[in-house]
Amino acid sequence: MSKTRFLLPKENSTAYQKIAELDQIGKTGSISESLQELIKIYASQLNGCVFCIDMHSKDALSKGETLQRVIGLVAWEEAVFYTAEERVVLAFTKEITLIHHGGVSDKTYQELQQYYNEKEIGELLVLIGTINLYNRIGITTLLQPKID
């Protein structure tokens, strides 16, 4: 196991504060807390950020999300316990997180428009972009969660 390289909030507090402000914008939008946590967990799984997976899984559970839905995120496409709305948001999350695989498809975007207006899609984009930035920080610095 690797040791954390450095803590960005300590070494560059100004930059980290700006990221936290962006994160706060996402938290105050119209997207439910539960869906926000599912987005954060799933993007973190795709990126392999153990710190964020740990933190957001615990946050989701503390906010009433079920263990089954948290664990099942890694295979959401096969699971029956996500709504159609959640499924398209998870597809959107995957396509943004893995943007180098062809971007966001017209199919996903059109399905997303069935549930969200452009302002709300923008909120989702900011949420997904922010967690991807946090993942890159966590992975680069080898940030580790505390062992329970």
PDB file of C-alpha atoms in Angstrom:
ATOM      1  CA  MET A   1       0.000   0.000   0.000  1.00  0.00           C
ATOM      2  CA  SER A   2       1.275   3.419  -0.921  1.00  0.00           C
ATOM      3  CA  LYS A   3       1.517   6.387   1.379  1.00  0.00           C
ATOM      4  CA  THR A   4      -0.275   9.629   0.527  1.00  0.00           C
ATOM      5  CA  ARG A   5       2.146  11.836  -1.408  1.00  0.00           C
ATOM      6  CA  PHE A   6       0.852  15.194  -0.212  1.00  0.00           C
ATOM      7  CA  LEU A   7      -2.369  16.941   0.759  1.00  0.00           C
ATOM      8  CA  LEU A   8      -3.482  19.504  -1.808  1.00  0.00           C
ATOM      9  CA  PRO A   9      -5.586  21.498   0.701  1.00  0.00           C
ATOM     10  CA  LYS A  10      -2.429  22.019   2.752  1.00  0.00           C
ATOM     11  CA  GLU A  11      -0.022  22.689  -0.126  1.00  0.00           C
ATOM     12  CA  ASN A  12      -2.321  24.799  -2.319  1.00  0.00           C
ATOM     13  CA  SER A  13      -5.249  25.912  -0.218  1.00  0.00           C
ATOM     14  CA  THR A  14      -6.354  28.591  -2.695  1.00  0.00           C
ATOM     15  CA  ALA A  15      -6.775  26.114  -5.558  1.00  0.00           C
ATOM     16  CA  TYR A  16      -8.467  23.567  -3.319  1.00  0.00           C
ATOM     17  CA  GLN A  17     -10.871  26.222  -2.002  1.00  0.00           C
ATOM     18  CA  LYS A  18     -11.889  27.091  -5.585  1.00  0.00           C
ATOM     19  CA  ILE A  19     -12.646  23.407  -6.248  1.00  0.00           C
ATOM     20  CA  ALA A  20     -14.667  23.265  -3.024  1.00  0.00           C
ATOM     21  CA  GLU A  21     -16.639  26.322  -4.167  1.00  0.00           C
ATOM     22  CA  LEU A  22     -17.422  24.566  -7.447  1.00  0.00           C
ATOM     23  CA  ASP A  23     -18.483  21.491  -5.478  1.00  0.00           C
ATOM     24  CA  GLN A  24     -20.751  23.650  -3.325  1.00  0.00           C
ATOM     25  CA  ILE A  25     -22.499  24.993  -6.434  1.00  0.00           C
ATOM     26  CA  GLY A  26     -23.319  21.416  -7.390  1.00  0.00           C
ATOM     27  CA  LYS A  27     -24.657  20.653  -3.930  1.00  0.00           C
ATOM     28  CA  THR A  28     -27.064  23.596  -3.961  1.00  0.00           C
ATOM     29  CA  GLY A  29     -28.702  22.834  -7.312  1.00  0.00           C
ATOM     30  CA  SER A  30     -31.870  20.915  -8.069  1.00  0.00           C
ATOM     31  CA  ILE A  31     -30.319  17.418  -8.238  1.00  0.00           C
ATOM     32  CA  SER A  32     -31.309  15.263  -5.255  1.00  0.00           C
ATOM     33  CA  GLU A  33     -28.659  14.439  -2.659  1.00  0.00           C
ATOM     34  CA  SER A  34     -29.180  10.738  -3.254  1.00  0.00           C
ATOM     35  CA  LEU A  35     -28.551  11.025  -6.985  1.00  0.00           C
ATOM     36  CA  GLN A  36     -25.546  13.273  -6.359  1.00  0.00           C
ATOM     37  CA  GLU A  37     -23.986  10.570  -4.182  1.00  0.00           C
ATOM     38  CA  LEU A  38     -24.701   7.858  -6.762  1.00  0.00           C
ATOM     39  CA  ILE A  39     -22.966  10.012  -9.389  1.00  0.00           C
ATOM     40  CA  LYS A  40     -19.959  10.560  -7.133  1.00  0.00           C
ATOM     41  CA  ILE A  41     -19.615   6.893  -6.219  1.00  0.00           C
ATOM     42  CA  TYR A  42     -19.960   5.674  -9.795  1.00  0.00           C
ATOM     43  CA  ALA A  43     -17.519   8.188 -11.310  1.00  0.00           C
ATOM     44  CA  SER A  44     -15.076   7.335  -8.532  1.00  0.00           C
ATOM     45  CA  GLN A  45     -15.453   3.619  -9.299  1.00  0.00           C
ATOM     46  CA  LEU A  46     -14.790   4.261 -12.991  1.00  0.00           C
ATOM     47  CA  ASN A  47     -11.688   6.279 -12.116  1.00  0.00           C
ATOM     48  CA  GLY A  48     -10.497   3.956  -9.342  1.00  0.00           C
ATOM     49  CA  CYS A  49     -10.342   6.594  -6.603  1.00  0.00           C
ATOM     50  CA  VAL A  50     -10.503   4.595  -3.372  1.00  0.00           C
ATOM     51  CA  PHE A  51     -10.707   7.684  -1.155  1.00  0.00           C
ATOM     52  CA  CYS A  52     -13.764   9.058  -2.971  1.00  0.00           C
ATOM     53  CA  ILE A  53     -15.452   5.656  -3.274  1.00  0.00           C
ATOM     54  CA  ASP A  54     -15.105   5.205   0.487  1.00  0.00           C
ATOM     55  CA  MET A  55     -16.235   8.722   1.405  1.00  0.00           C
ATOM     56  CA  HIS A  56     -19.228   8.942  -0.922  1.00  0.00           C
ATOM     57  CA  SER A  57     -20.424   5.407  -0.180  1.00  0.00           C
ATOM     58  CA  LYS A  58     -20.491   6.268   3.518  1.00  0.00           C
ATOM     59  CA  ASP A  59     -22.182   9.603   2.766  1.00  0.00           C
ATOM     60  CA  ALA A  60     -24.842   7.888   0.642  1.00  0.00           C
ATOM     61  CA  LEU A  61     -25.550   5.288   3.328  1.00  0.00           C
ATOM     62  CA  SER A  62     -25.781   7.973   6.026  1.00  0.00           C
ATOM     63  CA  LYS A  63     -28.322   9.844   3.862  1.00  0.00           C
ATOM     64  CA  GLY A  64     -30.558   6.782   3.564  1.00  0.00           C
ATOM     65  CA  GLU A  65     -29.307   5.109   0.386  1.00  0.00           C
ATOM     66  CA  THR A  66     -29.409   1.301   0.521  1.00  0.00           C
ATOM     67  CA  LEU A  67     -26.331  -0.878   0.672  1.00  0.00           C
ATOM     68  CA  GLN A  68     -27.623  -2.865  -2.312  1.00  0.00           C
ATOM     69  CA  ARG A  69     -27.808   0.232  -4.533  1.00  0.00           C
ATOM     70  CA  VAL A  70     -24.386   1.489  -3.431  1.00  0.00           C
ATOM     71  CA  ILE A  71     -22.700  -1.862  -4.065  1.00  0.00           C
ATOM     72  CA  GLY A  72     -24.662  -2.415  -7.274  1.00  0.00           C
ATOM     73  CA  LEU A  73     -23.434   0.765  -8.940  1.00  0.00           C
ATOM     74  CA  VAL A  74     -20.463  -0.989 -10.471  1.00  0.00           C
ATOM     75  CA  ALA A  75     -22.955  -3.115 -12.462  1.00  0.00           C
ATOM     76  CA  TRP A  76     -25.930  -0.719 -12.711  1.00  0.00           C
ATOM     77  CA  GLU A  77     -26.618  -1.687 -16.321  1.00  0.00           C
ATOM     78  CA  GLU A  78     -27.510  -5.204 -15.122  1.00  0.00           C
ATOM     79  CA  ALA A  79     -29.374  -4.174 -11.963  1.00  0.00           C
ATOM     80  CA  VAL A  80     -33.147  -3.717 -11.765  1.00  0.00           C
ATOM     81  CA  PHE A  81     -33.153  -1.445  -8.706  1.00  0.00           C
ATOM     82  CA  TYR A  82     -32.341   1.858 -10.437  1.00  0.00           C
ATOM     83  CA  THR A  83     -35.030   4.029 -12.016  1.00  0.00           C
ATOM     84  CA  ALA A  84     -35.000   4.975 -15.693  1.00  0.00           C
ATOM     85  CA  GLU A  85     -33.980   8.497 -14.664  1.00  0.00           C
ATOM     86  CA  GLU A  86     -31.090   7.232 -12.534  1.00  0.00           C
ATOM     87  CA  ARG A  87     -29.976   4.923 -15.344  1.00  0.00           C
ATOM     88  CA  VAL A  88     -29.674   7.743 -17.871  1.00  0.00           C
ATOM     89  CA  VAL A  89     -27.798   9.883 -15.324  1.00  0.00           C
ATOM     90  CA  LEU A  90     -25.396   7.001 -14.699  1.00  0.00           C
ATOM     91  CA  ALA A  91     -24.925   6.582 -18.464  1.00  0.00           C
ATOM     92  CA  PHE A  92     -24.237  10.335 -18.696  1.00  0.00           C
ATOM     93  CA  THR A  93     -21.754  10.016 -15.823  1.00  0.00           C
ATOM     94  CA  LYS A  94     -19.981   7.154 -17.571  1.00  0.00           C
ATOM     95  CA  GLU A  95     -19.763   8.946 -20.909  1.00  0.00           C
ATOM     96  CA  ILE A  96     -18.394  12.136 -19.340  1.00  0.00           C
ATOM     97  CA  THR A  97     -15.958  10.288 -17.082  1.00  0.00           C
ATOM     98  CA  LEU A  98     -14.727   8.196 -20.017  1.00  0.00           C
ATOM     99  CA  ILE A  99     -15.041  11.115 -22.467  1.00  0.00           C
ATOM    100  CA  HIS A 100     -12.097   9.837 -24.509  1.00  0.00           C
ATOM    101  CA  HIS A 101     -14.262   6.847 -25.571  1.00  0.00           C
ATOM    102  CA  GLY A 102     -16.362   8.976 -27.900  1.00  0.00           C
ATOM    103  CA  GLY A 103     -17.908  11.697 -25.801  1.00  0.00           C
ATOM    104  CA  VAL A 104     -21.544  11.946 -24.798  1.00  0.00           C
ATOM    105  CA  SER A 105     -23.789  10.135 -27.249  1.00  0.00           C
ATOM    106  CA  ASP A 106     -26.841  11.729 -28.838  1.00  0.00           C
ATOM    107  CA  LYS A 107     -28.888   8.817 -27.469  1.00  0.00           C
ATOM    108  CA  THR A 108     -27.869   9.496 -23.874  1.00  0.00           C
ATOM    109  CA  TYR A 109     -28.334  13.253 -24.235  1.00  0.00           C
ATOM    110  CA  GLN A 110     -31.803  12.843 -25.753  1.00  0.00           C
ATOM    111  CA  GLU A 111     -32.838  10.448 -22.981  1.00  0.00           C
ATOM    112  CA  LEU A 112     -31.508  12.899 -20.394  1.00  0.00           C
ATOM    113  CA  GLN A 113     -33.692  15.641 -21.888  1.00  0.00           C
ATOM    114  CA  GLN A 114     -36.753  13.557 -21.009  1.00  0.00           C
ATOM    115  CA  TYR A 115     -36.025  14.212 -17.317  1.00  0.00           C
ATOM    116  CA  TYR A 116     -33.993  17.419 -17.183  1.00  0.00           C
ATOM    117  CA  ASN A 117     -33.968  20.864 -18.751  1.00  0.00           C
ATOM    118  CA  GLU A 118     -30.719  22.457 -19.955  1.00  0.00           C
ATOM    119  CA  LYS A 119     -30.083  24.213 -16.629  1.00  0.00           C
ATOM    120  CA  GLU A 120     -30.386  20.895 -14.785  1.00  0.00           C
ATOM    121  CA  ILE A 121     -28.225  19.097 -17.353  1.00  0.00           C
ATOM    122  CA  GLY A 122     -25.649  21.810 -16.709  1.00  0.00           C
ATOM    123  CA  GLU A 123     -25.893  21.074 -12.987  1.00  0.00           C
ATOM    124  CA  LEU A 124     -25.278  17.391 -13.678  1.00  0.00           C
ATOM    125  CA  LEU A 125     -22.304  18.282 -15.867  1.00  0.00           C
ATOM    126  CA  VAL A 126     -20.769  20.405 -13.096  1.00  0.00           C
ATOM    127  CA  LEU A 127     -21.361  17.633 -10.511  1.00  0.00           C
ATOM    128  CA  ILE A 128     -19.751  15.018 -12.740  1.00  0.00           C
ATOM    129  CA  GLY A 129     -16.871  17.275 -13.735  1.00  0.00           C
ATOM    130  CA  THR A 130     -16.161  18.201 -10.119  1.00  0.00           C
ATOM    131  CA  ILE A 131     -16.042  14.624  -8.847  1.00  0.00           C
ATOM    132  CA  ASN A 132     -13.767  13.722 -11.750  1.00  0.00           C
ATOM    133  CA  LEU A 133     -11.425  16.529 -10.686  1.00  0.00           C
ATOM    134  CA  TYR A 134     -11.499  15.336  -7.071  1.00  0.00           C
ATOM    135  CA  ASN A 135     -10.772  11.790  -8.314  1.00  0.00           C
ATOM    136  CA  ARG A 136      -7.739  12.997 -10.232  1.00  0.00           C
ATOM    137  CA  ILE A 137      -6.449  14.763  -7.137  1.00  0.00           C
ATOM    138  CA  GLY A 138      -7.047  11.695  -4.951  1.00  0.00           C
ATOM    139  CA  ILE A 139      -5.429   9.291  -7.392  1.00  0.00           C
ATOM    140  CA  THR A 140      -2.423  11.519  -8.138  1.00  0.00           C
ATOM    141  CA  THR A 141      -1.704  12.160  -4.465  1.00  0.00           C
ATOM    142  CA  LEU A 142      -2.462   8.534  -3.466  1.00  0.00           C
ATOM    143  CA  LEU A 143      -5.039   9.790  -0.957  1.00  0.00           C
ATOM    144  CA  GLN A 144      -6.149   6.935   1.294  1.00  0.00           C
ATOM    145  CA  PRO A 145      -9.273   6.634   3.417  1.00  0.00           C
ATOM    146  CA  LYS A 146      -8.958   5.928   7.096  1.00  0.00           C
ATOM    147  CA  ILE A 147      -9.370   2.256   7.911  1.00  0.00           C
ATOM    148  CA  ASP A 148     -12.629   1.655   9.805  1.00  0.00           C
TER     149      ASP A 148
END
